[in-house]
Amino acid sequence: MKSKAIRDFPAPTIKTEIRAFLGLAGYYRQYIPMFSIIAAPLTDLLKGRSKKGEVTWSAEYTAAFEKLKTLLTSEPVLYAPDFTKKIRVAD
């Protein structure tokens, strides 16, 4: 996972950017307890007729966005194995 890219991800301003962030975060949802509850405020921003419209950002959305970024970049961080090294599977 690219932790620096996630930490530097700017706050979304339009629905397309929110979808992009939720898509990235959603890929790792199984590793984040209560993902749907944390992401609910951001998901609610996507409701409505407009597909690409701007959104009115508030503290609630900032809190959800920052919480997801923190959970995605804090220990343990998932990463792809280095196949040049020996891999040991524990019993």
C-alpha positions as a printed Julia matrix, in Angstrom:
91×3 Matrix{Float64}:
   0.0     0.0     0.0
   1.21    3.51   -0.69
   0.96    5.08    2.75
   2.5     8.4     1.7
   0.02    8.76   -1.16
  -2.88    8.17    1.21
  -1.51   10.54    3.87
  -1.08   13.26    1.22
  -4.5    12.66   -0.37
  -6.2    16.09   -0.48
  -9.68   16.6     0.92
 -12.2    15.9    -1.86
 -14.2    18.84   -3.2
 -16.43   17.08   -5.73
 -18.34   13.81   -5.75
 -15.97   12.18   -8.23
 -13.05   12.71   -5.84
 -15.07   11.29   -2.93
 -15.86    8.21   -5.01
 -12.17    7.81   -5.84
 -11.15    7.98   -2.19
 -13.91    5.63   -1.07
 -12.91    3.21   -3.83
  -9.33    3.22   -2.61
 -10.36    2.84    1.03
 -13.02    0.26    0.17
 -10.39   -2.03   -1.29
  -9.07   -2.45    2.27
 -12.45   -2.39    4.02
 -12.13   -5.93    5.35
  -9.13   -4.8     7.42
 -10.86   -1.77    8.93
 -13.32   -2.53   11.75
 -16.66   -0.7    11.33
 -15.61    0.65    7.93
 -19.17    1.34    6.79
 -19.97    3.34    9.94
 -16.8     5.44    9.62
 -17.34    6.03    5.89
 -21.1     6.74    6.23
 -20.79   10.56    6.25
 -18.73   10.47    3.04
 -21.14    8.0     1.45
 -24.04   10.29    2.34
 -22.38   13.11    0.38
 -22.79   11.04   -2.79
 -26.58   10.96   -2.52
 -28.62   13.11   -4.84
 -29.15   13.52   -8.56
 -25.89   15.22   -9.43
 -23.1    12.76  -10.28
 -20.21   15.24  -10.44
 -21.41   18.18   -8.36
 -19.48   20.05   -5.73
 -20.14   19.23   -2.1
 -20.47   21.36    1.01
 -17.74   20.12    3.31
 -18.18   20.17    7.1
 -16.3    19.05   10.23
 -18.16   15.72   10.23
 -16.87   14.91    6.74
 -13.35   16.0     7.63
 -13.4    13.75   10.7
 -14.52   10.71    8.66
 -11.98   11.44    5.92
  -9.08   11.85    8.36
 -10.13    8.79   10.39
 -10.09    6.6     7.28
  -6.7     7.98    6.22
  -5.31    7.27    9.7
  -6.68    3.74    9.77
  -5.3     3.01    6.3
  -1.8     4.22    7.14
  -1.37    3.04   10.74
   0.12   -0.26   11.87
  -0.29   -2.93   10.7
   0.11   -1.73    7.12
  -0.47   -4.29    4.38
   2.08   -4.56    1.63
   2.97   -6.95   -1.15
   5.56   -9.62   -0.35
   9.13   -9.31   -1.57
   9.55  -12.41   -3.73
  13.33  -11.96   -3.85
  13.44  -12.98   -0.18
  12.6   -16.29    1.44
   8.93  -16.53    2.51
   8.08  -18.44    5.67
   4.51  -19.4     6.48
   3.88  -19.85   10.21
   1.84  -22.77   11.53
